[in-house]
Short mmCIF file of C-alpha atoms and ligand atoms in Angstrom, two decimals:
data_model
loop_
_atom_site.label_atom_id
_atom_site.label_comp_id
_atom_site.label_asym_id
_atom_site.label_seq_id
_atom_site.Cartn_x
_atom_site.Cartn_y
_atom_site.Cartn_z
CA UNK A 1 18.93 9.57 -24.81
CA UNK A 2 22.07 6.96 -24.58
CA UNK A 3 21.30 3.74 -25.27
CA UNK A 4 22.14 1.39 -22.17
CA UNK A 5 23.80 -2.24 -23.25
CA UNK A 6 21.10 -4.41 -22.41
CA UNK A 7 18.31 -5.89 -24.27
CA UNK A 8 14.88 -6.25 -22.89
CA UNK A 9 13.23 -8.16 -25.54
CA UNK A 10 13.45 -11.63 -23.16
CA UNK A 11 10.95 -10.34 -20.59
CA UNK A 12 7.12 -10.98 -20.90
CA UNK A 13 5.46 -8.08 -22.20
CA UNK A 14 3.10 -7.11 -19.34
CA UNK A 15 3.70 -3.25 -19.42
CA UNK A 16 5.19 -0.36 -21.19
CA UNK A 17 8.45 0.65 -19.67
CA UNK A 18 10.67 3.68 -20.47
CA UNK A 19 13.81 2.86 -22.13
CA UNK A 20 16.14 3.34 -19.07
CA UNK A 21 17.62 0.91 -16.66
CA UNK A 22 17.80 2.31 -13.15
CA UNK A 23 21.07 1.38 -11.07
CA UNK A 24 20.95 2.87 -7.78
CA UNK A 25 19.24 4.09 -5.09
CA UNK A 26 19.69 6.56 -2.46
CA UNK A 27 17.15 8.13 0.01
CA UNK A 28 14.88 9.89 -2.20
CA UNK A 29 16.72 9.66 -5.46
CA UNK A 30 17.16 7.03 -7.94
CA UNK A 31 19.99 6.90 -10.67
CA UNK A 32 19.58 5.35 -13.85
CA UNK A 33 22.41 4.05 -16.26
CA UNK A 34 23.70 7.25 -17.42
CA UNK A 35 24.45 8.83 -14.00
CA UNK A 36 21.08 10.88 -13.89
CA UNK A 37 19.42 11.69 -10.97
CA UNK A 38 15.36 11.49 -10.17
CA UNK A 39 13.62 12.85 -7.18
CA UNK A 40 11.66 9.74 -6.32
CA UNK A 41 8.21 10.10 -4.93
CA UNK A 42 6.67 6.82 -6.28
CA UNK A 43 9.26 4.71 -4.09
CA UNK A 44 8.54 1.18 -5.84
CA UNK A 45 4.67 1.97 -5.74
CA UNK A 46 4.61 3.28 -1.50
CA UNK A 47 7.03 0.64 -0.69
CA UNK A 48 10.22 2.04 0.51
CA UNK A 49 8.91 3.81 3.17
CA UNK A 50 12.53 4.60 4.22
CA UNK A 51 13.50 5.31 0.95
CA UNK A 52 16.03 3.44 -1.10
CA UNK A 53 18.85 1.29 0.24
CA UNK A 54 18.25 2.61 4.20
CA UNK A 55 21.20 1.55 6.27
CA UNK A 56 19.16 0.27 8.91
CA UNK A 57 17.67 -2.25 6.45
CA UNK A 58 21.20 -2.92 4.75
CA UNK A 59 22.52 -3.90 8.44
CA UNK A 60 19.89 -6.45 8.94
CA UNK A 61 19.93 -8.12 5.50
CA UNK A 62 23.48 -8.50 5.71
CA UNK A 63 23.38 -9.64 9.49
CA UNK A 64 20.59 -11.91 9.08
CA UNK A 65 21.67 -13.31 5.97
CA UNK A 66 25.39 -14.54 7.65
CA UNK A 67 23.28 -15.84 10.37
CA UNK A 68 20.61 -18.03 9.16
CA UNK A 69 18.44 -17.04 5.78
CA UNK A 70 15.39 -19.94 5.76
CA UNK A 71 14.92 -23.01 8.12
CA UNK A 72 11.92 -23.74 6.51
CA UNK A 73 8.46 -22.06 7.78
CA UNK A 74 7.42 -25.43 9.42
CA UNK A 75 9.86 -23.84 12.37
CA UNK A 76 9.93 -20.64 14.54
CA UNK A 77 12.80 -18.31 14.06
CA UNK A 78 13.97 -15.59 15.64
CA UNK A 79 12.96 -12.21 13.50
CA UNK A 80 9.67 -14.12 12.87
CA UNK A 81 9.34 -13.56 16.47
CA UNK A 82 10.01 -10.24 17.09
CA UNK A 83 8.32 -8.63 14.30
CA UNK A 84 4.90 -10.50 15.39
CA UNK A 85 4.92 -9.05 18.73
CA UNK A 86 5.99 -5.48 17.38
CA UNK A 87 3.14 -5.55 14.89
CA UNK A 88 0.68 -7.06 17.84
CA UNK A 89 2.10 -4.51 20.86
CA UNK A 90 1.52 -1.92 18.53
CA UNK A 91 -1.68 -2.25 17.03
CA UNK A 92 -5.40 -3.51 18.28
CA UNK A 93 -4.47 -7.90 16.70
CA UNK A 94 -3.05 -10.84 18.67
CA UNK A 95 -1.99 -13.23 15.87
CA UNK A 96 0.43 -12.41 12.69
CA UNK A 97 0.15 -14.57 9.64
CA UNK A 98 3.35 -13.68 7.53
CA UNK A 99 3.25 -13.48 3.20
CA UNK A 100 4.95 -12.37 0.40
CA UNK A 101 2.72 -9.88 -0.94
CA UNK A 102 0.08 -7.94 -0.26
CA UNK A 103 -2.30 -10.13 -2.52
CA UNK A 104 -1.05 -13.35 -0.63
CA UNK A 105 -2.31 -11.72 2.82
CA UNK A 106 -5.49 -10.61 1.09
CA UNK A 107 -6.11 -14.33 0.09
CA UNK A 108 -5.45 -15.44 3.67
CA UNK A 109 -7.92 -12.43 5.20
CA UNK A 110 -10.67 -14.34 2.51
CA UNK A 111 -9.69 -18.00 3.75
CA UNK A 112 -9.99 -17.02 7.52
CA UNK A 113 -13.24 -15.29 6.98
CA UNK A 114 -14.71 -18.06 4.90
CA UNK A 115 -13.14 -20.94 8.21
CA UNK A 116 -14.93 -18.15 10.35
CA UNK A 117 -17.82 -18.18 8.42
CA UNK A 118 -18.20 -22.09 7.98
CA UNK A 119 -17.85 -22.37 11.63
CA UNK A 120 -19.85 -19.22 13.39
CA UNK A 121 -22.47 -17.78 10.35
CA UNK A 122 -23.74 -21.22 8.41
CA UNK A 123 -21.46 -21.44 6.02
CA UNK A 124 -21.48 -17.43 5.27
CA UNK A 125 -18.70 -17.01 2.81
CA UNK A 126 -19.39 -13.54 0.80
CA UNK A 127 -17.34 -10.23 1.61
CA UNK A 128 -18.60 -7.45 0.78
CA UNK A 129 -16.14 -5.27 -0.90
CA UNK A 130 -16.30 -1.91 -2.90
CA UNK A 131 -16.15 0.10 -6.48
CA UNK A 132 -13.04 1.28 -7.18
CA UNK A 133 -11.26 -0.76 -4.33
CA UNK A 134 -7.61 -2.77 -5.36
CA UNK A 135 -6.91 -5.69 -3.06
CA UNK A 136 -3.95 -7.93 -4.99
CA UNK A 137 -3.63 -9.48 -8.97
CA UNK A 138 -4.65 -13.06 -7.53
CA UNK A 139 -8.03 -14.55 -8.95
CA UNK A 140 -10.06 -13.81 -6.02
CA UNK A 141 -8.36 -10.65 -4.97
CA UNK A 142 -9.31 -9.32 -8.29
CA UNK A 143 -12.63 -10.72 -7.95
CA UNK A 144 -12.78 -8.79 -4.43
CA UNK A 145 -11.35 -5.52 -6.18
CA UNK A 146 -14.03 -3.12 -7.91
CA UNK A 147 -11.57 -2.21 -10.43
CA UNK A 148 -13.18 -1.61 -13.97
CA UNK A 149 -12.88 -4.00 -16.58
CA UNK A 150 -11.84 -6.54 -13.76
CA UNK A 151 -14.98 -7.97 -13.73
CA UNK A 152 -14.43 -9.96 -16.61
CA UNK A 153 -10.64 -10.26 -17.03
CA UNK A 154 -9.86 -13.69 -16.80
CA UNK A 155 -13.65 -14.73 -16.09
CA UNK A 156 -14.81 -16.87 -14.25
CA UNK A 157 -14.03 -14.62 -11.39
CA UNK A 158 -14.21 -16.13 -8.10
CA UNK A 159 -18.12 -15.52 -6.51
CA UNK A 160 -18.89 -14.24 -3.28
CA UNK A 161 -17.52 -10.05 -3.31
CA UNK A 162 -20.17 -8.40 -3.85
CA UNK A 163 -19.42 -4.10 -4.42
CA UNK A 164 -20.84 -1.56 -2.42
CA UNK A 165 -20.19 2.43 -3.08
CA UNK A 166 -17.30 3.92 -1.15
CA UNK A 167 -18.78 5.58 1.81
CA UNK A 168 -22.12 5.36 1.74
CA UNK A 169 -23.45 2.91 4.35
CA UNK A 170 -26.96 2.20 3.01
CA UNK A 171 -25.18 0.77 -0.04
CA UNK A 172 -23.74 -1.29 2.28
CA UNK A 173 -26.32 -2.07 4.37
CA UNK A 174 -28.44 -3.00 1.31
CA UNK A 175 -25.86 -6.12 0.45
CA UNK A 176 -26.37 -7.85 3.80
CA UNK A 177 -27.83 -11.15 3.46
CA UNK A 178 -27.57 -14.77 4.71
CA UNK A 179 -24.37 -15.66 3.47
CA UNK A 180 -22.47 -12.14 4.13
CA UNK A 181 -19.90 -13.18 6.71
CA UNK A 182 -17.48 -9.51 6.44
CA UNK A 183 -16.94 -6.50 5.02
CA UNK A 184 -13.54 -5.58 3.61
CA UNK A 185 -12.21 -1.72 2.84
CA UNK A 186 -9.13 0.00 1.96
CA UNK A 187 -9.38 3.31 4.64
CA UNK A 188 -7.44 4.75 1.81
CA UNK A 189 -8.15 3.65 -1.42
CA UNK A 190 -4.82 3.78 -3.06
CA UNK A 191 -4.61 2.11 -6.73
CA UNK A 192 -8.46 3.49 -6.90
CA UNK A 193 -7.28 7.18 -7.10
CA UNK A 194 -6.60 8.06 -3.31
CA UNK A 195 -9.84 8.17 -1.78
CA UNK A 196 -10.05 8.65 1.59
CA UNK A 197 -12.72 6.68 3.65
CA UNK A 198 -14.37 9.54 6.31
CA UNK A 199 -13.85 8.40 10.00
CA UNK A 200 -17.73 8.77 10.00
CA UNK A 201 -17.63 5.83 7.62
CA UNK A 202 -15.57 3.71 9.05
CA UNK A 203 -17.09 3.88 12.48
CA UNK A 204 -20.59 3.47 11.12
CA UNK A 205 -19.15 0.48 9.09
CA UNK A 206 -17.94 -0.57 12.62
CA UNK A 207 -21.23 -0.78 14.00
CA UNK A 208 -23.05 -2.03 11.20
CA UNK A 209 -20.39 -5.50 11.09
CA UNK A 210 -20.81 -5.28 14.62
CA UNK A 211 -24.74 -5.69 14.66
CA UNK A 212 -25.26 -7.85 12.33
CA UNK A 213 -21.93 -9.62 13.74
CA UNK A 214 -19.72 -9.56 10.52
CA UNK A 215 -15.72 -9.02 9.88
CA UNK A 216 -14.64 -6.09 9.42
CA UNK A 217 -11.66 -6.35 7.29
CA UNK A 218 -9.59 -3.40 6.73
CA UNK A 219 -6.57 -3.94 3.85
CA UNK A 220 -4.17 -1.47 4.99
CA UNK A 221 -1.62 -2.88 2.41
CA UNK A 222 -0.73 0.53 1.14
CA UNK A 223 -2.08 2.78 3.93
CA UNK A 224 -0.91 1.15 6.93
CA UNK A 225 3.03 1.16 8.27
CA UNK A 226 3.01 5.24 9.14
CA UNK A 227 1.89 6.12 5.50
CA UNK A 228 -1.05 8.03 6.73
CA UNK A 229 0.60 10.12 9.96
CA UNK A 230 -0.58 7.09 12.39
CA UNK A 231 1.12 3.71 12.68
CA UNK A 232 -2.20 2.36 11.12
CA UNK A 233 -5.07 4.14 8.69
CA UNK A 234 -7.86 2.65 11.03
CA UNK A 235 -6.87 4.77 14.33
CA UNK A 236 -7.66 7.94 12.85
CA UNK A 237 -11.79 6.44 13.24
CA UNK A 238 -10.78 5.29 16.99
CA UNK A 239 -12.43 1.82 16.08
CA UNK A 240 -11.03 -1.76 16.05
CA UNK A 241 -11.16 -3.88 12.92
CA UNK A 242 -11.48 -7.55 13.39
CA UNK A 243 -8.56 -8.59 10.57
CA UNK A 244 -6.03 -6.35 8.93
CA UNK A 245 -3.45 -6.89 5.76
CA UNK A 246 -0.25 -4.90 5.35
CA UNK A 247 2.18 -5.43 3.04
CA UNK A 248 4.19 -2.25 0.79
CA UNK A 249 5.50 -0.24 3.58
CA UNK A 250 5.97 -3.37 5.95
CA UNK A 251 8.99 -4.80 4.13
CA UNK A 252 10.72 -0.98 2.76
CA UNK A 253 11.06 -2.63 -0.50
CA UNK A 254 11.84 -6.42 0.50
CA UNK A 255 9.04 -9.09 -0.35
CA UNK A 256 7.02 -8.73 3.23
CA UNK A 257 2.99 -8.55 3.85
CA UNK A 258 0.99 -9.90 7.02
CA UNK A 259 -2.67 -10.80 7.99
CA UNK A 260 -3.36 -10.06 11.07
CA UNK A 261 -6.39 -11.09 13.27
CA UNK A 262 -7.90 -10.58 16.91
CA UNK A 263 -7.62 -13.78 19.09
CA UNK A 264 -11.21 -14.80 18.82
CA UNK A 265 -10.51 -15.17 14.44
CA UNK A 266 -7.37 -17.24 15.09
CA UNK A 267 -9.92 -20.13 13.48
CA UNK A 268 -7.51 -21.76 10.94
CA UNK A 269 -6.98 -26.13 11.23
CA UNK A 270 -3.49 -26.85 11.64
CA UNK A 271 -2.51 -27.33 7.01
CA UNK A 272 -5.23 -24.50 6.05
CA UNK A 273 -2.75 -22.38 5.40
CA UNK A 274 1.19 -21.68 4.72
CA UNK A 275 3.81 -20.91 2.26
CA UNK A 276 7.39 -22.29 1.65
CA UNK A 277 8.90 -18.53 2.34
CA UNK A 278 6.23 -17.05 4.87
CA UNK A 279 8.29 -15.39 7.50
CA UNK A 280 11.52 -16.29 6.64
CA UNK A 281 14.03 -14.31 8.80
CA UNK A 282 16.05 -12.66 5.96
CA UNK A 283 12.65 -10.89 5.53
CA UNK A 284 11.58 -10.41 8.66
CA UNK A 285 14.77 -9.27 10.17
CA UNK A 286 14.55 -6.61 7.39
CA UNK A 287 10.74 -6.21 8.79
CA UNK A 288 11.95 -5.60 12.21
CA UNK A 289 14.77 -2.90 11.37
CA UNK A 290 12.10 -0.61 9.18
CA UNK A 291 9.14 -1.32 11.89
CA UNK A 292 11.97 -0.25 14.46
CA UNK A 293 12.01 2.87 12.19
CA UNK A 294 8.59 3.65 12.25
CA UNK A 295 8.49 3.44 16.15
CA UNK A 296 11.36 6.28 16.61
CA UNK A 297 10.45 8.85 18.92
CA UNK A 298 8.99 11.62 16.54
CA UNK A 299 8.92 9.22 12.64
CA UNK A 300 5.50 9.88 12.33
CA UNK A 301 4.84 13.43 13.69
CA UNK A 302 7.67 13.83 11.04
CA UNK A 303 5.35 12.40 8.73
CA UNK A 304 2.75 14.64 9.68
CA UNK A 305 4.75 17.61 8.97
CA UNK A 306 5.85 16.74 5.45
CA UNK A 307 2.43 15.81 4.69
CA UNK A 308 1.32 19.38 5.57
CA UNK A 309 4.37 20.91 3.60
CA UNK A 310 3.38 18.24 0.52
CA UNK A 311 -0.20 19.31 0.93
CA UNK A 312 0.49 23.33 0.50
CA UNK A 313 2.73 22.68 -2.21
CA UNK A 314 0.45 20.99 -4.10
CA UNK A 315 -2.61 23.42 -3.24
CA UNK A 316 -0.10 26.20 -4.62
CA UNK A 317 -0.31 24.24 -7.59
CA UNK A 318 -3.86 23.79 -8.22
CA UNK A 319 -4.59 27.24 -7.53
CA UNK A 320 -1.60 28.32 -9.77
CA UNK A 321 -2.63 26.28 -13.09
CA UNK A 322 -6.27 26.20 -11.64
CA UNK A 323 -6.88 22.71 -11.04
CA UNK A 324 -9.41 21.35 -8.73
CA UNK A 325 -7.46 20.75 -5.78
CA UNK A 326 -5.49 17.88 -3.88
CA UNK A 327 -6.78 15.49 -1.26
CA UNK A 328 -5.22 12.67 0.49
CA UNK A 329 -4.19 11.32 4.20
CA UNK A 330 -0.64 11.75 5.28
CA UNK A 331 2.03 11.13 2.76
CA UNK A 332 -0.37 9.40 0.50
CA UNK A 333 -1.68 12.15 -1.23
CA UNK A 334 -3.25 13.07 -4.94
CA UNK A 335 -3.42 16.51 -7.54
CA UNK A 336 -6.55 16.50 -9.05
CA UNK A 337 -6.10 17.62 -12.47
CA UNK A 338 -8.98 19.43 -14.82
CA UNK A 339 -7.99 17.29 -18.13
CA UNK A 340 -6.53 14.24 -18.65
CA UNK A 341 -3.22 15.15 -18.75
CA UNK A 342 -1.81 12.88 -15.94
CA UNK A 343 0.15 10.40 -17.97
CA UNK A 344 1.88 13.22 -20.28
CA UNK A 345 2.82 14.93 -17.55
CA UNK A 346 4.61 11.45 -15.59
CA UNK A 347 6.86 11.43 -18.93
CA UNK A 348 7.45 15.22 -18.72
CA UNK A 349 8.17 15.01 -15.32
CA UNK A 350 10.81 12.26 -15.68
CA UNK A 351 12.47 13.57 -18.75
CA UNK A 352 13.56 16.90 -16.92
CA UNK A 353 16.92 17.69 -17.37
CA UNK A 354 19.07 18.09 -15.43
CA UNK A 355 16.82 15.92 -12.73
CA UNK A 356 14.21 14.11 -13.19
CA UNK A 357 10.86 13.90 -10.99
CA UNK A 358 9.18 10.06 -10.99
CA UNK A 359 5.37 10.75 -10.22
CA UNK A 360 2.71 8.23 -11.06
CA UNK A 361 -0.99 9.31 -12.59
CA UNK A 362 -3.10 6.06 -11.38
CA UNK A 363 -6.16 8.14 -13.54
CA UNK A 364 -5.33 10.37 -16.19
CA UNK A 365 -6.60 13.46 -14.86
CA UNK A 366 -4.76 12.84 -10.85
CA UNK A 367 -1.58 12.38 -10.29
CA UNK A 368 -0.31 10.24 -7.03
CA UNK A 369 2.02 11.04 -4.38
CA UNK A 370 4.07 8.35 -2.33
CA UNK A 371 7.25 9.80 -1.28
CA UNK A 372 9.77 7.78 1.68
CA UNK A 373 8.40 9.00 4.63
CA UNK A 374 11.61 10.17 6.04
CA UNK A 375 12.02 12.72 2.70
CA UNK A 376 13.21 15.53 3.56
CA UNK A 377 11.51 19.39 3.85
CA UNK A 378 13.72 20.64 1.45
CA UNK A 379 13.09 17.70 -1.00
CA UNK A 380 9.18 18.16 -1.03
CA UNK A 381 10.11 21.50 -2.09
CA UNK A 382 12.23 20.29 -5.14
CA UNK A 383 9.51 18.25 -6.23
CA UNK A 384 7.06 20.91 -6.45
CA UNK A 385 9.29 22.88 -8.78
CA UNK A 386 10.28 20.05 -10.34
CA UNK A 387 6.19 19.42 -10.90
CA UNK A 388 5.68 22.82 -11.80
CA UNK A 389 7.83 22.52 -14.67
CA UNK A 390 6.73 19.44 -15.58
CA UNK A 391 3.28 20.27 -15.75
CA UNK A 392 4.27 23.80 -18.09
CA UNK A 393 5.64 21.68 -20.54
CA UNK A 394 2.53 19.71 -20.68
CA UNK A 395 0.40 22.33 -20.99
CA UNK A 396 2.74 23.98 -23.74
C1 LIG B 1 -0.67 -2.96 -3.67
C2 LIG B 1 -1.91 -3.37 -2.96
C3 LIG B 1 -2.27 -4.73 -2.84
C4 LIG B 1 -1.49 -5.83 -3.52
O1 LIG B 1 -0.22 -5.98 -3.00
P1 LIG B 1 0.87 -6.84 -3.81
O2 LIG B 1 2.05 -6.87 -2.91
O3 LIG B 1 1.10 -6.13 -5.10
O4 LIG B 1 0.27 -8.18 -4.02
C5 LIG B 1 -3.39 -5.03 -2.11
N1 LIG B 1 -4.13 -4.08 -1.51
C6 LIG B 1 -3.81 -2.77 -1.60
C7 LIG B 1 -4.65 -1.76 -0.88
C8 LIG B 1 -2.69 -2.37 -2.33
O5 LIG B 1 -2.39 -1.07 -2.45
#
């Protein structure tokens, strides 16, 4: 491979990174320093949900940004604005608490919960979370995940998430006690291996928090913003959460998240909570042109569609090289593999010549599927023959 001119040896080593340097963007394809081309279908980890370098999203960064880029959060501006009563017309909240990431809106969902708590349950503080669940790289977001091995990185964790299993609402039930004030889920569990929470599930969780008058929080961080085929994960159960995060998809690639609550949680003391950039409106504009987007006439039926066409081109697959299967909601979708071939296969697949295919293997025997959610039909069916090949040469 040609060498690119730049060193890397001045970054912290937190990751293993291949040795190219990517340039541009476009759609569904990224370019990297020698002019190659890769069908993209990781998209910055389900970020760019309108692909790279959308023109909408160019418009408002460069309009906002000759207009007025940060007065300071301590004041209202006008994309700040707009882009809370999109995301409160449009979904079953009242309030919008802006952040930077998707961890930073997971730590506020924790603080209101615990105000909640201290002022309706006695002081109830825990949150009952789940195995295999991914809710931010904060201390107590990874003490709420159920990642393994991340309940004793960087010990002491933070107390008060206790795990249930994905699911199964006994498990649940069984964790209930005096200091429980919510419950918090992924519908789709992303980082965990794309497990999808049944709408059985998630209405029976609704009636559980319900009864024994709890939060339910759902962290929609990766599933929310169209991913699944709806606007939000949580109206495929027909329920109403009491707080939801977003974050990923809201932004299309710019640092954006949000917590959002129901009026009766808007519980926070005037200094409980902030952040010198929260809804700035260089970011929100952006927020507003990709949530804009997502409202078009059609976007998500769109999204439906390709998730159908993604979902029989991967079944082709498994049946073809006789691997389990797929699974998945909308354009968030997994192959299950039958050895752990996963990561082989993600270096394969880039290292196609002459285009490249950037998957990601989140377990070593799955391999997980974010594409844009405007890709095209004809592009899903490049990346299952790019994938096809991909996977030959790891089985070779
Ligand atoms: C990615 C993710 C987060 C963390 O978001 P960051 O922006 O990386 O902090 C939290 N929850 C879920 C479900 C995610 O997928």
């Amino acid at each position: 491979m040609a060498p690119h001119p730049y060193t890397t040896d001045s970054l912290l080593y937190i990751t293993d990174r291949p040795d190219l340097i990517f340039m541009e963007g476009q759609g569904s394809w990224l370019i990297d320093h020698r002019g190659k081309r890769y069908l993209d279908v990781v998209q910055g980890w389900a970020v760019n949900c309108l692909g790279h370098c959308h023109p909408a999203m160019i418009r408002a960064l460069d309009g906002q940004a000759r207009k007025l880029i940060n007065p300071s959060p301590a004041f209202y501006n006008e994309p700040m604005l707009r882009l809370a009563h999109l995301l409160t017309d449009h979904s079953c909240f009242d309030r919008v608490f802006f952040a930077n990431s998707g961890a930073e809106a997971n730590e506020g969902a924790v603080k209101l919960a615990r105000r909640w708590g201290s002022r309706h349950k006695g002081g109830g503080y825990e949150i009952i979370t789940f195995d295999g669940s991914f809710h931010g790289r904060t201390l107590a977001t990874m003490s709420a995940s159920g990642k393994p091995g991340w309940d004793t990185l960087y010990a002491p964790q933070v107390p008060g998430f206790p795990k249930a299993v994905f699911n199964d609402i006994a498990s649940v039930e069984r964790l209930i006690g005096p200091n429980t004030v919510a419950v918090m889920i992924e519908p789709v569990q992303g980082e965990g291996g794309v497990n999808v929470a049944t709408p059985e599930f998630m209405r029976e969780l609704r009636h559980l928090t319900l009864a024994h008058k709890l939060l339910l929080i759902v962290d929609e961080v990766q599933s929310g913003c169209g991913r699944t085929g709806r606007l939000f994960a949580y109206e495929h159960a027909e329920i109403e959460p009491d707080l939801m995060t977003l974050g990923k998809g809201i932004g299309g690639g710019v640092p954006l998240a949000a917590l959002l609550c129901r009026a009766e949680f808007d519980c926070f003391n005037p200094g409980d909570q902030g952040g010198t950039y929260n809804g700035n409106p260089l970011i929100t504009a952006v927020g507003c042109a990709v949530f804009d987007e997502l409202l078009r006439p059609d976007f998500l039926e769109q999204v439906a569609q390709r998730a159908t066409e993604l979902r029989a081109g991967l079944l082709k697959l498994a049946a073809e090289f006789n691997f389990p299967g797929e699974r998945g909601s909308g354009l968030l979708r997994a192959l299950v593999l039958n050895q752990d071939i996963g990561p082989q296969i993600v270096t394969h697949a880039r290292e196609l010549e002459p285009r490249g295919l950037l998957v990601n293997s989140p377990r070593p025997h799955l391999l997980r599927f974010m594409p844009a959610l405007n890709i095209t039909a004809d592009e899903v069916c490049d990346m299952v023959e790019l994938l096809r090949a991909a996977i030959c040469k790891a089985l070779s």
